[in-house]
PDB file of C-alpha atoms in Angstrom:
ATOM      1  CA  MET A  26       0.000   0.000   0.000  1.00 54.00           C
ATOM      2  CA  THR A  27       1.201   3.506  -0.814  1.00 53.00           C
ATOM      3  CA  ARG A  28       1.855   5.777   2.158  1.00 56.00           C
ATOM      4  CA  PRO A  29       0.377   9.316   2.182  1.00 53.00           C
ATOM      5  CA  ASN A  30       3.814  10.930   1.813  1.00 84.00           C
ATOM      6  CA  ASP A  31       4.372   8.735  -1.287  1.00 92.00           C
ATOM      7  CA  ASP A  32       1.160  10.187  -2.744  1.00 94.00           C
ATOM      8  CA  ASP A  33       2.436  13.712  -2.006  1.00 95.00           C
ATOM      9  CA  ARG A  34       5.740  12.884  -3.738  1.00 95.00           C
ATOM     10  CA  ILE A  35       3.886  11.481  -6.768  1.00 96.00           C
ATOM     11  CA  ALA A  36       1.582  14.508  -6.952  1.00 97.00           C
ATOM     12  CA  ALA A  37       4.526  16.929  -6.852  1.00 97.00           C
ATOM     13  CA  ALA A  38       6.319  14.961  -9.594  1.00 97.00           C
ATOM     14  CA  LEU A  39       3.258  14.928 -11.877  1.00 98.00           C
ATOM     15  CA  VAL A  40       2.837  18.707 -12.034  1.00 98.00           C
ATOM     16  CA  GLY A  41       3.722  19.995 -15.483  1.00 97.00           C
ATOM     17  CA  ALA A  42       3.318  18.884 -19.073  1.00 98.00           C
ATOM     18  CA  TRP A  43       3.910  15.433 -20.563  1.00 98.00           C
ATOM     19  CA  ARG A  44       4.233  14.296 -24.216  1.00 98.00           C
ATOM     20  CA  LEU A  45       2.773  10.967 -25.292  1.00 98.00           C
ATOM     21  CA  VAL A  46       5.264   8.231 -26.236  1.00 98.00           C
ATOM     22  CA  SER A  47       2.962   5.226 -26.690  1.00 97.00           C
ATOM     23  CA  TRP A  48      -0.398   3.732 -25.767  1.00 97.00           C
ATOM     24  CA  THR A  49      -0.992   0.007 -25.891  1.00 97.00           C
ATOM     25  CA  ILE A  50      -4.036  -2.012 -24.907  1.00 97.00           C
ATOM     26  CA  GLU A  51      -3.668  -5.682 -24.009  1.00 96.00           C
ATOM     27  CA  TYR A  52      -6.581  -8.104 -24.055  1.00 93.00           C
ATOM     28  CA  PRO A  53      -5.567 -10.790 -21.522  1.00 91.00           C
ATOM     29  CA  ALA A  54      -8.143 -13.350 -22.706  1.00 87.00           C
ATOM     30  CA  SER A  55      -6.674 -13.467 -26.215  1.00 91.00           C
ATOM     31  CA  GLY A  56      -3.199 -11.980 -25.751  1.00 92.00           C
ATOM     32  CA  ARG A  57      -3.986  -9.447 -28.489  1.00 94.00           C
ATOM     33  CA  VAL A  58      -2.275  -6.046 -28.185  1.00 97.00           C
ATOM     34  CA  THR A  59      -3.477  -2.923 -29.994  1.00 96.00           C
ATOM     35  CA  GLN A  60      -2.273   0.654 -30.412  1.00 97.00           C
ATOM     36  CA  PRO A  61      -5.452   2.776 -30.539  1.00 94.00           C
ATOM     37  CA  PHE A  62      -3.709   5.847 -31.963  1.00 95.00           C
ATOM     38  CA  GLY A  63      -1.039   4.094 -34.010  1.00 94.00           C
ATOM     39  CA  ALA A  64       2.609   3.281 -33.409  1.00 95.00           C
ATOM     40  CA  VAL A  65       3.657   6.907 -32.927  1.00 95.00           C
ATOM     41  CA  PRO A  66       0.695   8.728 -31.349  1.00 97.00           C
ATOM     42  CA  GLU A  67       0.723  12.408 -30.441  1.00 97.00           C
ATOM     43  CA  GLY A  68      -0.531  13.724 -27.135  1.00 98.00           C
ATOM     44  CA  LEU A  69      -0.200  16.237 -24.377  1.00 98.00           C
ATOM     45  CA  LEU A  70      -1.103  15.685 -20.729  1.00 98.00           C
ATOM     46  CA  VAL A  71      -1.030  18.652 -18.353  1.00 98.00           C
ATOM     47  CA  TYR A  72      -1.293  18.566 -14.564  1.00 98.00           C
ATOM     48  CA  SER A  73      -1.540  21.995 -12.945  1.00 98.00           C
ATOM     49  CA  ALA A  74      -0.420  22.678  -9.385  1.00 97.00           C
ATOM     50  CA  ASP A  75      -3.937  23.887  -8.526  1.00 97.00           C
ATOM     51  CA  GLY A  76      -5.453  20.477  -9.297  1.00 98.00           C
ATOM     52  CA  HIS A  77      -6.674  20.828 -12.886  1.00 98.00           C
ATOM     53  CA  MET A  78      -5.723  18.529 -15.727  1.00 98.00           C
ATOM     54  CA  SER A  79      -6.188  18.167 -19.464  1.00 98.00           C
ATOM     55  CA  ALA A  80      -5.371  15.297 -21.809  1.00 98.00           C
ATOM     56  CA  ALA A  81      -5.411  15.396 -25.615  1.00 98.00           C
ATOM     57  CA  ILE A  82      -4.330  12.507 -27.845  1.00 97.00           C
ATOM     58  CA  GLN A  83      -4.436  12.107 -31.612  1.00 96.00           C
ATOM     59  CA  ARG A  84      -3.425   9.763 -34.363  1.00 95.00           C
ATOM     60  CA  PRO A  85      -0.650  11.497 -36.349  1.00 94.00           C
ATOM     61  CA  GLY A  86      -1.354  12.599 -39.897  1.00 91.00           C
ATOM     62  CA  ARG A  87      -5.111  13.038 -39.530  1.00 90.00           C
ATOM     63  CA  ALA A  88      -6.561  14.368 -42.778  1.00 89.00           C
ATOM     64  CA  ARG A  89      -7.657  17.986 -42.731  1.00 91.00           C
ATOM     65  CA  LEU A  90     -11.343  18.704 -43.274  1.00 92.00           C
ATOM     66  CA  SER A  91     -12.304  19.659 -46.825  1.00 94.00           C
ATOM     67  CA  ARG A  92     -13.801  22.966 -45.637  1.00 93.00           C
ATOM     68  CA  ALA A  93     -12.739  25.482 -42.988  1.00 93.00           C
ATOM     69  CA  ASP A  94     -16.125  25.297 -41.261  1.00 92.00           C
ATOM     70  CA  PRO A  95     -16.537  21.829 -39.647  1.00 90.00           C
ATOM     71  CA  ASN A  96     -20.319  22.259 -39.835  1.00 90.00           C
ATOM     72  CA  ALA A  97     -20.082  22.499 -43.631  1.00 94.00           C
ATOM     73  CA  VAL A  98     -18.634  18.988 -44.115  1.00 95.00           C
ATOM     74  CA  SER A  99     -20.493  15.687 -44.204  1.00 94.00           C
ATOM     75  CA  ASP A 100     -21.164  13.699 -41.061  1.00 94.00           C
ATOM     76  CA  ALA A 101     -18.938  10.942 -42.472  1.00 93.00           C
ATOM     77  CA  GLU A 102     -16.031  13.358 -42.900  1.00 91.00           C
ATOM     78  CA  LYS A 103     -16.513  14.687 -39.355  1.00 89.00           C
ATOM     79  CA  ALA A 104     -16.675  11.164 -37.944  1.00 90.00           C
ATOM     80  CA  ALA A 105     -13.467  10.170 -39.747  1.00 88.00           C
ATOM     81  CA  ALA A 106     -11.644  13.297 -38.530  1.00 86.00           C
ATOM     82  CA  PHE A 107     -12.671  12.967 -34.924  1.00 86.00           C
ATOM     83  CA  ALA A 108     -12.305   9.176 -34.663  1.00 89.00           C
ATOM     84  CA  GLY A 109      -8.553   9.671 -34.343  1.00 91.00           C
ATOM     85  CA  TYR A 110      -8.766  12.147 -31.476  1.00 95.00           C
ATOM     86  CA  LEU A 111      -9.429  11.958 -27.734  1.00 95.00           C
ATOM     87  CA  GLN A 112      -9.694  14.826 -25.267  1.00 97.00           C
ATOM     88  CA  TYR A 113     -10.874  15.303 -21.721  1.00 98.00           C
ATOM     89  CA  SER A 114     -10.198  17.649 -18.829  1.00 98.00           C
ATOM     90  CA  GLY A 115     -11.177  18.202 -15.234  1.00 98.00           C
ATOM     91  CA  THR A 116      -9.466  17.919 -11.868  1.00 98.00           C
ATOM     92  CA  TRP A 117      -6.907  15.461 -10.532  1.00 98.00           C
ATOM     93  CA  SER A 118      -5.670  14.019  -7.265  1.00 98.00           C
ATOM     94  CA  VAL A 119      -3.403  11.199  -6.111  1.00 97.00           C
ATOM     95  CA  ALA A 120      -4.530   8.377  -3.801  1.00 96.00           C
ATOM     96  CA  ASP A 121      -2.873   5.030  -3.039  1.00 95.00           C
ATOM     97  CA  GLY A 122      -0.309   5.415  -5.837  1.00 95.00           C
ATOM     98  CA  ASN A 123      -2.982   6.215  -8.437  1.00 97.00           C
ATOM     99  CA  VAL A 124      -3.784   9.461 -10.189  1.00 98.00           C
ATOM    100  CA  VAL A 125      -7.526  10.060 -10.343  1.00 98.00           C
ATOM    101  CA  HIS A 126      -8.916  12.233 -13.147  1.00 98.00           C
ATOM    102  CA  ALA A 127     -12.393  13.598 -12.313  1.00 98.00           C
ATOM    103  CA  VAL A 128     -13.686  14.318 -15.827  1.00 98.00           C
ATOM    104  CA  GLU A 129     -15.661  17.554 -16.286  1.00 98.00           C
ATOM    105  CA  LEU A 130     -15.367  18.112 -20.067  1.00 98.00           C
ATOM    106  CA  ALA A 131     -14.783  15.510 -22.772  1.00 97.00           C
ATOM    107  CA  MET A 132     -15.068  14.961 -26.486  1.00 94.00           C
ATOM    108  CA  ASN A 133     -16.777  11.663 -25.590  1.00 93.00           C
ATOM    109  CA  PRO A 134     -19.832  12.691 -23.539  1.00 95.00           C
ATOM    110  CA  ASN A 135     -19.835   9.286 -21.798  1.00 95.00           C
ATOM    111  CA  LEU A 136     -16.654  10.272 -19.938  1.00 96.00           C
ATOM    112  CA  VAL A 137     -18.193  13.385 -18.327  1.00 98.00           C
ATOM    113  CA  GLY A 138     -18.756  12.776 -14.627  1.00 98.00           C
ATOM    114  CA  THR A 139     -16.513   9.690 -14.491  1.00 97.00           C
ATOM    115  CA  ARG A 140     -13.385   9.098 -12.455  1.00 97.00           C
ATOM    116  CA  GLN A 141     -10.514   7.771 -14.555  1.00 97.00           C
ATOM    117  CA  VAL A 142      -8.088   5.955 -12.235  1.00 97.00           C
ATOM    118  CA  ARG A 143      -4.532   5.313 -13.456  1.00 97.00           C
ATOM    119  CA  HIS A 144      -1.737   3.565 -11.580  1.00 97.00           C
ATOM    120  CA  VAL A 145       1.373   5.765 -11.648  1.00 97.00           C
ATOM    121  CA  SER A 146       4.991   4.718 -12.243  1.00 97.00           C
ATOM    122  CA  LEU A 147       7.582   7.491 -12.445  1.00 96.00           C
ATOM    123  CA  GLU A 148      11.224   7.120 -13.432  1.00 95.00           C
ATOM    124  CA  GLY A 149      13.187  10.242 -14.258  1.00 94.00           C
ATOM    125  CA  ASP A 150      11.385  12.098 -17.039  1.00 96.00           C
ATOM    126  CA  ARG A 151       9.217   9.057 -17.872  1.00 98.00           C
ATOM    127  CA  LEU A 152       5.666   8.519 -16.663  1.00 98.00           C
ATOM    128  CA  GLU A 153       3.701   5.308 -17.103  1.00 98.00           C
ATOM    129  CA  LEU A 154      -0.037   5.265 -16.467  1.00 98.00           C
ATOM    130  CA  ARG A 155      -1.769   1.877 -16.313  1.00 97.00           C
ATOM    131  CA  ALA A 156      -5.432   0.999 -16.001  1.00 96.00           C
ATOM    132  CA  GLU A 157      -7.570  -2.108 -16.134  1.00 93.00           C
ATOM    133  CA  GLU A 158     -10.901  -1.617 -17.892  1.00 89.00           C
ATOM    134  CA  PRO A 159     -13.786  -4.084 -17.646  1.00 86.00           C
ATOM    135  CA  LEU A 160     -15.424  -4.980 -20.942  1.00 84.00           C
ATOM    136  CA  GLU A 161     -19.121  -5.603 -21.560  1.00 79.00           C
ATOM    137  CA  SER A 162     -18.583  -9.371 -21.641  1.00 81.00           C
ATOM    138  CA  PRO A 163     -18.708 -10.777 -18.082  1.00 82.00           C
ATOM    139  CA  GLY A 164     -15.260 -11.439 -16.643  1.00 80.00           C
ATOM    140  CA  GLN A 165     -13.468  -9.809 -19.598  1.00 86.00           C
ATOM    141  CA  SER A 166     -11.154  -6.825 -19.332  1.00 91.00           C
ATOM    142  CA  ARG A 167      -8.386  -4.999 -21.137  1.00 94.00           C
ATOM    143  CA  ARG A 168      -5.231  -3.332 -19.810  1.00 96.00           C
ATOM    144  CA  HIS A 169      -4.065   0.113 -20.871  1.00 97.00           C
ATOM    145  CA  ARG A 170      -0.404   1.116 -20.706  1.00 98.00           C
ATOM    146  CA  ILE A 171       0.232   4.748 -21.587  1.00 98.00           C
ATOM    147  CA  LEU A 172       3.806   6.049 -21.634  1.00 98.00           C
ATOM    148  CA  TRP A 173       4.659   9.750 -21.412  1.00 98.00           C
ATOM    149  CA  ARG A 174       7.861  11.786 -21.224  1.00 98.00           C
ATOM    150  CA  ARG A 175       8.160  15.152 -19.553  1.00 98.00           C
ATOM    151  CA  ALA A 176       7.714  17.921 -22.109  1.00 97.00           C
ATOM    152  CA  ARG A 177      10.662  20.218 -22.557  1.00 88.00           C
ATOM    153  CA  GLN A 178      10.055  23.753 -21.395  1.00 77.00           C
ATOM    154  CA  SER A 179       8.904  25.934 -24.238  1.00 71.00           C
ATOM    155  CA  THR A 180       8.877  29.625 -24.839  1.00 64.00           C
ATOM    156  CA  ALA A 181       5.601  31.307 -25.740  1.00 63.00           C
ATOM    157  CA  GLY A 182       4.557  30.463 -29.270  1.00 57.00           C
ATOM    158  CA  SER A 183       6.953  27.559 -29.850  1.00 52.00           C
ATOM    159  CA  ALA A 184       6.358  23.830 -29.606  1.00 52.00           C
ATOM    160  CA  ALA A 185       8.302  21.693 -27.175  1.00 53.00           C
TER     161      ALA A 185
END
């Protein structure tokens, strides 16, 4: 069991911005492993010192919409564009070695009001978040492993 001072240490280490390295999902029943946003996904995870967080992940190379106004394109084109993107934000806390995201806003409306619990492993500038997710089939689950690296400090207007 994680001691309270361990949770404080983890919380202090999480504050800042993180760039996505990889996201894999393992299906223990079959041994299948997937990469939901491809082999080289893009993402940014931000934990603020005041307890807010935001996560955005996308498949690289998403096609641009055919028109500047997203409301002027077909539903199929919108669905294809947004299928390769995930975003949510809210507040965060650390308990028992896990970071808990209390989701307030999300691209997927089913996430709003949920608590996303991730086990934390930190090593230097690397962060691993793991979660077990039950599936609709009784007794079935899948395991998420999301790797991040601390984002380099940027100056206003430049990417890190």
